XYZ file of C-alpha atoms in Angstrom:
667
model
C 44.111 98.221 -48.574
C 41.649 95.179 -48.691
C 39.801 96.047 -51.822
C 40.255 94.231 -55.117
C 39.128 97.580 -58.332
C 41.037 96.264 -60.884
C 40.911 100.700 -62.292
C 39.857 98.753 -66.228
C 38.398 102.162 -67.696
C 34.908 102.043 -69.042
C 34.055 102.417 -72.851
C 34.646 99.813 -75.289
C 37.399 97.273 -75.283
C 39.714 97.945 -78.250
C 39.345 102.329 -76.689
C 39.773 101.466 -73.018
C 43.818 102.207 -73.139
C 43.566 104.829 -75.945
C 40.414 106.972 -73.585
C 42.638 105.406 -70.672
C 45.770 107.642 -72.204
C 44.364 110.496 -73.017
C 42.594 111.484 -69.402
C 45.639 110.382 -66.610
C 47.516 112.572 -65.276
C 50.710 113.739 -66.492
C 53.451 114.347 -64.787
C 56.041 117.397 -66.684
C 59.605 116.679 -68.098
C 61.394 119.837 -65.485
C 59.383 118.284 -62.532
C 60.127 114.479 -63.998
C 63.573 115.205 -62.835
C 62.212 115.888 -58.852
C 60.958 112.565 -58.617
C 63.613 109.058 -58.184
C 62.341 105.564 -59.435
C 64.084 102.497 -57.631
C 63.346 99.020 -60.692
C 65.013 95.817 -59.096
C 65.173 93.698 -62.184
C 66.610 94.269 -65.196
C 65.675 91.508 -67.474
C 63.266 92.258 -69.926
C 60.289 93.823 -68.283
C 62.763 95.780 -65.231
C 65.610 96.863 -68.071
C 62.939 98.493 -70.529
C 60.835 99.999 -68.199
C 63.983 101.492 -66.804
C 65.254 102.355 -68.921
C 62.102 104.367 -71.132
C 60.530 105.403 -67.729
C 65.075 107.627 -66.865
C 64.447 109.055 -71.287
C 61.464 110.837 -69.881
C 63.327 112.605 -67.367
C 63.029 110.653 -65.079
C 65.621 109.512 -62.056
C 65.887 106.224 -61.882
C 67.705 103.249 -59.696
C 68.386 99.996 -61.269
C 68.746 97.115 -58.688
C 69.942 93.253 -59.912
C 71.840 90.263 -57.883
C 73.596 89.463 -61.678
C 76.959 91.229 -61.965
C 74.871 92.671 -65.485
C 72.097 93.422 -66.380
C 72.572 91.384 -69.122
C 72.868 87.917 -67.495
C 69.051 88.309 -65.989
C 67.258 84.746 -67.397
C 65.371 86.424 -69.729
C 68.276 86.363 -72.251
C 67.012 82.196 -71.645
C 63.943 82.610 -73.563
C 64.951 81.284 -77.386
C 62.209 81.113 -79.790
C 60.885 84.149 -79.950
C 58.541 87.348 -79.196
C 54.600 87.531 -80.534
C 53.244 90.360 -82.650
C 50.188 90.399 -85.123
C 52.087 92.442 -87.073
C 50.233 89.323 -89.853
C 53.292 90.330 -92.517
C 52.663 86.188 -93.530
C 48.657 87.876 -94.780
C 47.692 85.029 -92.826
C 44.605 85.778 -91.081
C 46.271 87.402 -87.943
C 44.921 90.668 -86.336
C 45.419 92.364 -83.330
C 41.497 91.069 -81.532
C 43.043 87.575 -82.548
C 46.221 87.952 -80.337
C 43.706 88.895 -78.349
C 41.016 85.710 -78.392
C 44.538 83.274 -78.991
C 45.323 84.731 -76.229
C 42.420 84.896 -73.426
C 42.151 81.787 -75.079
C 44.931 80.120 -74.200
C 45.092 80.884 -70.702
C 42.098 78.929 -70.809
C 39.499 82.656 -70.074
C 40.777 83.118 -66.683
C 42.868 85.825 -67.699
C 41.708 90.063 -66.639
C 39.464 90.693 -71.360
C 41.503 94.391 -71.050
C 44.722 94.408 -70.076
C 45.432 90.996 -72.769
C 43.580 93.317 -75.614
C 45.692 95.637 -74.435
C 48.690 94.155 -74.872
C 47.505 92.106 -78.272
C 47.130 96.726 -79.016
C 50.796 96.568 -78.112
C 52.510 94.194 -79.848
C 53.193 95.703 -82.677
C 54.716 98.286 -81.906
C 57.499 95.913 -79.322
C 58.651 95.200 -83.141
C 59.863 98.728 -84.955
C 60.151 99.228 -80.926
C 63.242 96.192 -80.956
C 63.979 96.986 -84.622
C 64.709 99.846 -84.571
C 67.267 98.969 -81.371
C 69.283 96.458 -83.582
C 68.027 93.178 -83.094
C 68.683 91.151 -85.924
C 65.254 89.336 -86.582
C 66.002 86.519 -89.082
C 63.593 88.067 -92.625
C 62.527 86.325 -95.086
C 62.796 86.478 -98.957
C 61.829 89.643 -99.959
C 63.525 90.925 -97.046
C 60.351 91.224 -94.424
C 60.850 90.143 -91.427
C 60.219 86.276 -91.049
C 57.644 84.441 -88.815
C 56.856 81.528 -87.218
C 53.627 79.834 -85.472
C 53.481 78.631 -81.488
C 51.353 76.305 -79.323
C 47.616 77.121 -79.722
C 47.237 79.435 -82.370
C 46.655 78.677 -86.341
C 48.845 81.455 -87.666
C 52.782 82.750 -87.787
C 53.047 85.614 -85.546
C 55.785 84.868 -83.679
C 59.524 86.735 -84.713
C 62.735 85.326 -83.893
C 66.526 86.106 -84.350
C 67.308 82.242 -84.550
C 67.821 80.198 -80.888
C 68.600 83.151 -78.679
C 65.268 86.190 -79.194
C 65.872 86.396 -75.582
C 69.400 86.927 -75.674
C 68.999 89.298 -78.407
C 66.653 91.211 -77.095
C 67.672 91.637 -73.707
C 70.418 93.326 -75.221
C 68.363 95.824 -76.950
C 66.886 97.095 -72.949
C 70.271 97.049 -71.874
C 72.366 98.540 -75.254
C 68.989 101.808 -74.247
C 70.049 101.281 -70.506
C 74.037 102.112 -71.260
C 72.381 104.955 -73.004
C 70.556 106.219 -69.687
C 73.479 105.468 -67.181
C 75.704 107.220 -69.135
C 73.966 109.934 -69.382
C 73.822 109.804 -65.170
C 69.536 109.353 -65.226
C 70.360 105.305 -63.989
C 72.327 104.648 -60.851
C 72.510 100.551 -61.693
C 73.211 98.788 -59.005
C 74.827 95.207 -59.831
C 75.002 91.928 -57.140
C 72.189 93.652 -55.152
C 69.502 91.217 -53.999
C 66.460 93.716 -52.805
C 65.780 91.813 -49.298
C 61.759 94.355 -47.868
C 60.379 96.411 -49.311
C 60.270 99.884 -46.929
C 56.482 101.804 -46.587
C 56.413 105.183 -45.190
C 52.703 106.401 -44.865
C 51.336 103.337 -46.348
C 53.376 104.150 -49.673
C 55.612 102.038 -51.702
C 58.974 104.834 -50.963
C 62.175 102.517 -51.198
C 64.612 99.205 -50.383
C 66.833 97.265 -48.297
C 68.598 96.356 -50.256
C 71.885 94.409 -50.093
C 75.191 93.926 -50.920
C 76.480 90.320 -51.789
C 79.896 91.132 -52.347
C 80.375 93.582 -49.425
C 77.818 91.995 -47.371
C 76.645 95.645 -46.167
C 72.964 96.470 -46.203
C 72.219 99.645 -48.024
C 69.042 101.851 -47.100
C 67.579 103.151 -51.195
C 65.024 104.935 -51.182
C 62.408 106.654 -54.440
C 58.910 108.168 -55.051
C 58.056 104.181 -56.052
C 58.934 101.037 -57.053
C 58.777 98.906 -58.940
C 59.418 94.824 -59.424
C 59.889 93.011 -62.083
C 62.017 90.529 -60.841
C 60.598 87.639 -63.008
C 58.827 83.880 -61.951
C 59.093 81.575 -58.787
C 59.480 77.844 -60.915
C 62.377 77.309 -59.226
C 60.068 76.528 -55.858
C 59.974 72.766 -57.355
C 64.346 73.004 -57.341
C 63.933 71.271 -61.166
C 63.163 74.277 -63.231
C 63.978 75.272 -66.233
C 65.039 79.319 -64.787
C 68.574 80.450 -63.943
C 69.795 78.548 -60.612
C 68.759 82.458 -59.183
C 65.752 82.794 -59.823
C 63.617 82.993 -56.712
C 60.940 85.853 -54.711
C 62.176 87.662 -53.336
C 61.173 90.918 -53.509
C 57.629 89.709 -54.628
C 57.109 88.217 -51.376
C 58.774 90.650 -49.587
C 56.460 93.110 -50.727
C 53.428 89.964 -50.319
C 53.772 90.298 -46.735
C 54.278 94.460 -46.209
C 50.759 93.492 -48.290
C 50.749 93.617 -51.674
C 47.652 90.453 -53.153
C 49.446 86.940 -54.276
C 48.129 86.948 -57.860
C 46.900 82.704 -58.781
C 50.736 80.922 -57.439
C 49.448 77.648 -58.439
C 48.782 77.947 -62.674
C 51.880 77.443 -63.615
C 53.272 76.016 -66.077
C 55.325 72.656 -67.248
C 57.043 72.778 -71.026
C 56.329 70.149 -73.045
C 59.746 70.754 -74.923
C 62.199 69.676 -72.243
C 65.346 67.463 -72.118
C 64.248 64.920 -69.169
C 65.694 64.548 -66.088
C 68.674 61.946 -65.733
C 69.800 62.257 -61.787
C 69.162 62.898 -58.681
C 72.322 65.002 -59.623
C 70.767 67.507 -61.338
C 70.255 71.275 -60.110
C 68.475 72.285 -62.599
C 66.697 71.498 -66.090
C 66.960 72.577 -69.537
C 64.405 73.730 -72.276
C 64.786 72.674 -75.832
C 62.490 75.830 -77.317
C 58.901 75.482 -78.286
C 59.648 76.851 -81.254
C 60.751 73.464 -82.450
C 56.919 72.712 -82.672
C 56.883 74.398 -85.953
C 58.569 71.042 -87.802
C 59.229 68.870 -85.283
C 56.776 66.028 -84.960
C 56.281 64.156 -81.386
C 55.973 59.992 -81.139
C 56.475 56.757 -78.695
C 56.733 53.879 -80.171
C 52.528 52.657 -80.823
C 53.285 49.059 -78.882
C 54.376 48.204 -75.585
C 56.920 46.114 -76.363
C 58.925 48.391 -78.499
C 58.186 50.805 -75.699
C 60.293 48.802 -73.554
C 63.196 47.089 -75.686
C 64.093 51.488 -76.826
C 64.431 51.384 -73.073
C 66.974 48.786 -72.820
C 68.903 49.383 -75.426
C 67.883 46.315 -77.521
C 65.962 48.759 -80.138
C 66.676 52.504 -81.890
C 64.758 54.878 -82.386
C 65.585 55.646 -86.236
C 64.776 51.777 -86.899
C 61.034 52.065 -85.946
C 58.781 51.296 -88.536
C 56.172 54.780 -89.274
C 53.330 52.373 -88.960
C 54.895 51.417 -85.106
C 55.069 54.731 -84.273
C 52.101 56.874 -82.617
C 52.296 60.516 -82.956
C 49.714 61.126 -80.071
C 49.119 64.677 -80.654
C 48.333 64.957 -84.059
C 46.453 61.752 -83.567
C 44.674 63.561 -80.815
C 44.163 67.367 -81.930
C 43.779 67.089 -86.076
C 43.960 71.305 -85.858
C 46.637 71.629 -84.006
C 48.927 69.111 -83.689
C 52.459 69.298 -82.213
C 51.424 73.374 -82.223
C 48.802 72.465 -78.764
C 48.952 74.804 -76.147
C 52.542 73.593 -73.679
C 49.609 71.994 -70.966
C 47.857 70.475 -73.898
C 50.826 68.991 -74.894
C 52.150 68.509 -70.820
C 49.306 66.664 -69.248
C 50.217 63.732 -73.022
C 52.779 63.752 -73.034
C 53.199 62.416 -68.488
C 49.112 60.345 -69.737
C 51.777 58.297 -72.479
C 55.059 57.780 -69.880
C 52.558 56.752 -67.530
C 50.758 54.680 -69.717
C 54.398 52.853 -70.096
C 55.603 53.797 -73.650
C 57.977 56.725 -72.044
C 62.278 56.212 -74.452
C 64.426 56.598 -71.781
C 66.138 54.861 -69.107
C 63.408 56.808 -66.556
C 60.401 56.020 -68.166
C 59.735 59.954 -68.627
C 60.893 61.086 -71.952
C 58.925 61.585 -75.998
C 60.497 61.935 -79.606
C 61.107 64.860 -81.011
C 61.795 64.262 -84.127
C 63.534 65.852 -87.091
C 63.405 63.537 -89.666
C 60.682 63.817 -91.832
C 60.639 68.115 -91.941
C 64.851 67.445 -92.946
C 63.482 65.484 -96.274
C 60.898 68.086 -97.051
C 63.446 71.025 -96.332
C 65.432 69.029 -98.587
C 63.960 68.985 -101.999
C 62.725 71.865 -101.505
C 65.928 73.138 -101.929
C 66.530 70.931 -104.649
C 64.137 71.341 -106.009
C 64.981 76.248 -106.106
C 68.648 75.231 -105.952
C 67.377 72.518 -109.942
C 68.124 69.923 -109.317
C 66.549 67.266 -110.136
C 65.749 63.467 -108.968
C 69.059 64.082 -106.856
C 69.523 60.717 -104.434
C 68.542 61.124 -100.726
C 71.156 61.870 -99.340
C 71.798 65.100 -100.993
C 68.273 65.369 -99.014
C 69.261 64.903 -96.150
C 72.553 67.333 -96.559
C 70.516 70.231 -97.560
C 67.530 69.817 -95.084
C 70.393 69.052 -92.376
C 71.339 72.648 -94.384
C 67.696 74.677 -93.888
C 66.804 73.142 -90.125
C 70.549 74.350 -88.586
C 69.975 77.586 -90.148
C 66.730 77.713 -88.242
C 67.536 75.747 -84.613
C 71.352 75.476 -85.016
C 72.583 76.686 -81.625
C 68.899 74.804 -79.850
C 70.386 71.380 -81.590
C 74.074 72.169 -80.980
C 73.194 73.064 -76.828
C 71.692 69.631 -77.459
C 73.727 67.479 -78.439
C 76.254 68.950 -75.674
C 74.070 67.811 -73.274
C 72.609 64.227 -74.111
C 75.656 63.555 -76.252
C 73.233 62.519 -79.212
C 73.551 64.320 -83.174
C 69.238 65.553 -83.896
C 70.244 65.449 -86.811
C 70.487 61.951 -86.864
C 68.504 61.118 -84.015
C 65.370 61.940 -82.474
C 65.113 63.549 -79.738
C 64.266 63.292 -76.203
C 62.050 66.106 -74.130
C 59.701 65.557 -71.643
C 57.901 68.508 -69.618
C 59.570 71.172 -67.091
C 58.443 73.954 -64.461
C 59.566 77.001 -67.027
C 56.802 79.293 -66.048
C 54.854 81.225 -63.740
C 51.512 82.753 -64.928
C 50.526 83.505 -60.577
C 52.544 86.231 -59.072
C 51.669 89.952 -57.435
C 47.746 91.392 -58.233
C 48.758 94.447 -60.278
C 45.795 96.113 -61.421
C 45.210 97.752 -65.599
C 48.153 100.279 -64.027
C 49.867 97.539 -63.238
C 50.169 98.907 -59.521
C 50.009 95.776 -56.175
C 47.220 96.592 -53.745
C 51.017 98.344 -52.285
C 49.981 101.682 -53.742
C 53.250 103.409 -54.896
C 54.617 99.378 -55.442
C 54.554 98.757 -58.799
C 55.056 94.845 -61.179
C 55.715 93.731 -64.541
C 56.417 91.023 -66.629
C 56.547 87.567 -65.240
C 56.147 89.151 -61.602
C 52.754 90.059 -61.540
C 49.852 87.781 -62.613
C 47.547 90.635 -65.272
C 47.959 89.013 -68.659
C 48.678 85.410 -69.086
C 45.857 83.665 -67.327
C 46.478 79.616 -66.409
C 48.235 78.940 -69.219
C 50.330 80.889 -70.633
C 50.893 81.251 -74.925
C 54.800 80.402 -76.202
C 56.682 83.367 -76.859
C 53.980 85.348 -75.145
C 56.103 85.548 -72.488
C 58.743 88.322 -74.107
C 55.798 89.918 -75.270
C 54.574 90.610 -71.885
C 58.540 92.087 -70.544
C 58.746 94.597 -73.485
C 55.568 95.923 -73.775
C 55.159 96.519 -69.766
C 58.613 97.974 -69.582
C 58.382 100.154 -73.236
C 54.692 100.813 -73.733
C 52.423 100.178 -69.962
C 54.108 100.836 -67.221
C 56.412 104.688 -68.324
C 52.698 106.098 -69.129
C 50.178 104.856 -65.872
C 53.720 105.029 -63.148
C 53.289 109.106 -63.877
C 49.361 109.144 -63.354
C 50.764 108.210 -59.564
C 53.904 109.875 -59.337
C 51.793 112.805 -60.729
C 50.599 113.321 -56.979
C 54.344 113.679 -55.635
C 56.229 116.336 -57.674
C 56.177 119.096 -54.392
C 57.038 115.871 -52.647
C 60.642 116.540 -52.274
C 63.638 113.188 -51.563
C 62.602 110.555 -49.503
C 64.270 110.959 -46.788
C 66.412 107.079 -46.001
C 66.328 108.296 -41.893
C 62.772 107.861 -41.168
C 61.388 105.189 -38.456
C 60.296 103.211 -41.586
C 63.286 102.767 -43.579
C 65.294 102.142 -39.698
C 62.144 99.761 -38.555
C 62.873 97.798 -41.851
C 66.693 97.489 -41.708
C 66.327 95.703 -38.084
C 64.106 93.174 -39.133
C 66.416 92.075 -42.337
C 69.134 91.704 -40.081
C 67.062 89.668 -37.189
C 66.226 87.329 -40.629
C 69.664 87.350 -41.524
C 70.560 86.631 -37.862
C 68.458 83.913 -37.452
C 69.750 82.412 -40.603
C 73.194 82.566 -39.028
C 72.668 81.326 -35.852
C 71.131 78.178 -37.149
C 73.518 75.564 -35.563
C 72.083 72.808 -38.275
C 73.568 70.212 -39.799
C 71.702 70.539 -43.778
C 72.699 72.231 -45.789
C 69.793 74.469 -48.123
C 69.856 72.756 -50.407
C 69.113 69.964 -48.002
C 65.338 71.540 -47.913
C 64.945 72.600 -50.953
C 65.236 69.203 -53.144
C 63.166 68.617 -49.754
C 60.991 70.818 -51.216
C 60.601 70.832 -55.030
C 60.585 66.933 -54.526
C 56.903 67.673 -52.155
C 56.084 70.744 -54.942
C 56.517 67.995 -57.740
C 54.501 64.773 -56.606
C 52.110 66.809 -55.176
C 51.921 70.442 -56.795
C 52.950 69.455 -59.798
C 51.158 68.376 -63.608
C 48.418 66.686 -61.933
C 47.224 67.179 -57.880
C 44.420 66.325 -56.383
C 42.683 66.837 -52.972
C 44.635 64.452 -50.590
C 47.657 64.834 -51.792
C 47.671 68.885 -51.926
C 45.966 68.996 -48.126
C 49.653 66.232 -47.507
C 51.374 69.431 -49.088
C 50.337 71.650 -46.794
C 51.111 70.279 -44.025
C 54.943 68.282 -45.065
C 55.737 72.076 -45.840
C 54.861 73.288 -42.449
C 57.031 70.862 -40.869
C 59.680 71.464 -43.030
C 59.891 75.620 -42.506
C 59.710 74.090 -39.325
C 62.638 71.327 -39.025
C 63.873 74.266 -41.639
C 64.729 77.338 -38.796
C 66.044 75.098 -36.903
C 68.443 72.701 -38.373
C 70.331 74.292 -41.742
C 73.397 74.944 -41.583
C 74.201 78.076 -43.023
C 78.319 78.514 -42.998
C 80.520 81.554 -43.566
C 80.052 84.986 -42.895
C 76.919 87.237 -43.046
C 79.122 90.763 -43.295
C 81.167 89.613 -46.646
C 80.390 87.554 -50.025
C 78.223 84.743 -48.573
C 76.379 82.691 -51.812
C 74.805 79.903 -49.008
C 72.923 82.765 -47.173
C 71.406 84.234 -50.327
C 70.492 80.757 -51.348
C 69.549 80.655 -47.566
C 67.330 83.546 -47.599
C 65.643 82.163 -50.715
C 64.006 79.209 -49.446
C 63.402 80.496 -46.964
C 60.729 82.630 -48.467
C 60.139 79.330 -50.863
C 58.950 77.487 -48.503
C 56.545 79.714 -47.012
C 55.164 81.013 -50.495
C 54.608 76.942 -51.491
C 52.302 76.250 -48.562
C 50.701 79.460 -49.819
C 51.236 77.403 -53.482
C 49.039 74.815 -52.342
C 46.293 75.704 -49.900
C 45.041 78.330 -53.704
C 45.570 74.750 -56.039
C 43.275 72.980 -53.232
C 40.264 75.811 -53.302
C 40.424 75.385 -56.816
C 38.301 73.208 -57.199
C 38.109 73.037 -61.038
C 40.772 71.472 -63.503
C 42.013 75.018 -66.772
C 45.390 75.776 -68.284
C 47.704 74.716 -66.359
C 46.058 73.846 -62.706
C 45.004 70.060 -63.820
C 43.137 68.505 -60.395
C 42.366 65.212 -60.757
C 38.930 64.816 -59.729
C 37.839 67.627 -62.449
C 38.560 65.927 -65.781
C 35.927 65.301 -69.296
C 35.693 61.382 -69.418
C 38.551 62.509 -72.213
C 40.542 63.608 -70.316
C 41.347 67.157 -70.448
C 40.805 69.696 -68.262
C 37.587 70.487 -66.899
C 36.260 74.264 -65.621
C 33.289 75.368 -62.916
C 32.718 78.232 -64.836
C 29.778 78.740 -62.847
C 32.063 79.372 -58.984
C 35.696 80.328 -60.911
C 36.102 83.191 -63.236
C 37.639 84.850 -60.677
C 41.524 85.310 -59.815
C 41.913 84.078 -56.673
C 44.400 87.227 -54.574
C 45.553 85.642 -51.064
C 46.501 88.517 -48.403
C 48.930 88.058 -45.796
C 48.013 87.110 -42.418
C 51.272 86.248 -40.458
C 51.397 82.499 -42.103
C 50.233 81.191 -45.384
C 48.309 79.052 -44.254
C 45.848 82.057 -42.439
C 46.631 83.881 -45.360
C 43.046 85.760 -46.442
C 41.295 85.208 -50.320
C 40.006 87.902 -52.363
C 38.747 86.850 -55.950
C 38.289 89.466 -58.454
C 35.003 88.715 -61.149
C 36.371 87.927 -65.022
C 33.852 89.475 -67.868
C 33.849 88.298 -70.293
C 31.896 91.482 -72.893
C 34.080 90.499 -76.055
C 34.140 86.785 -75.907
C 31.921 84.060 -75.884
C 33.722 81.693 -73.075
C 33.469 78.494 -74.727
C 35.347 74.522 -74.465
C 38.828 75.174 -74.563
C 38.907 72.163 -77.511
C 42.683 71.861 -80.928
C 40.723 69.369 -82.181
């Protein structure tokens, strides 16, 4: 290990994936029956990969810490999934999806992987329709589309505001069919605690049964990690509470390079923080930016009056509102990419124009959309000169049909009716573009260990466009990994079953037990959450939407001190050999305390601004990200060397032969 070879096929970009599939080694159906694959994580990437590989004939074991694969965090993705079908006839194409994705990622992603993603995107929709996913349809019966940030076309397929849930149910149904056939063995309430290497190859995992506390050994010829992102490093995020980095971090400590950890996405459309009592944040789908207009008061005194409760937003005249995204980015308006919209909201709030009690919120207003849709509905219903009350009622019905569950969710959380008063939103941690480094095959730097979906770094560069997470997860699971893993497994047709009685499995299990014992034996006075919250505040304040050299150096030192204190003074109650959720959290936070330092070091090392990585020292006079293409057009891949601060940097040079790299503009 140590050499970064992306294994991208030669030849024209549009032909690479086809050429690759034509030339790889295959495993015949009879031999697939003798090969075992472990899939850790059963969200869209893991679930689709497990179902597809089992359908092909491999013996698959799946692991998830939830009580059912249906509980994976993919269920929370609301807005839609991208595909270059061009049903709208608005100029979309595979190339344009490829271009938008590379540009949206601020020219920090691998060309070949992104083009492959765009190519297979169209198959995703066909696959999911065949599974019965109830995508929205337009009047003529074709699947409907809406637009998301960073693009000028409508390519996002959706199922109301429940797209992730419906797609996950499709993958789960496919998994269930294979479970019934005996091709998938499903291990729920299990957490991977270590990766086992035999002769340098990934050959299994050590897992803990979260119900009984039992430590188990599981072997396979290859291991797929599809465990999502590490956004809970910030404590407050839109991730589910259990989301963690453990599986990926254990692979990293076994030799898998961790790439671009500082590339973390801050989503602009989240319900604002309301106090220190919160343990997570809630996302309002980016699809709302199709019709909602984002604004703050144009005058500071109006913002102050709103914060004091003396003025309602509905009482503010149109000319006294600053639709700042439409003002600053007229071509894209409210549909600029997430990193741009998030920084713009922060800038307005930092300048004193925030609208909630904390001063950290802006408005997302549907009034204009309600009236526009209402007038259109009135005309198509044959109404002539309807009054405003009728128009508003009709418009609210249209908006409810498009976004109803999102509006209902907002009202339950905030106790305000978003049909009558603008929503309040503010940026929050939502997605991680960084992850395990993988080559074109989705293999990490450990032979036989693969990473799919958000767990790898490969497709989004420094910023992910909306509706591309579901696209990547399904592309990796249904259409990429089942091909690429066969090329590797073709050398294992005579290997036979992998024994779990080897010294490698014994040593890995001992390491796991020793770590658990160390966590349980610390007789401190502080809870796990005490340390997690402290880490989260360091990360948000010094490694969040804006970073600088001084604070990143401080963050590295503070995290190292916090980690030392954690191992000395954490208190984990209960028994290690039984159900113990505090022990689960302790293991996850221990990993976050190591990843956080590497995250800060990666941000410190990258002396430029790009996408979600915004260094205050590197910005244009207008406050936009200032890239350094001469020195930083590469993937930062870190090799573990015993301590986060000692990690060794490897660079994968990014070469753009099919896109002109230029200043990213949405004006």
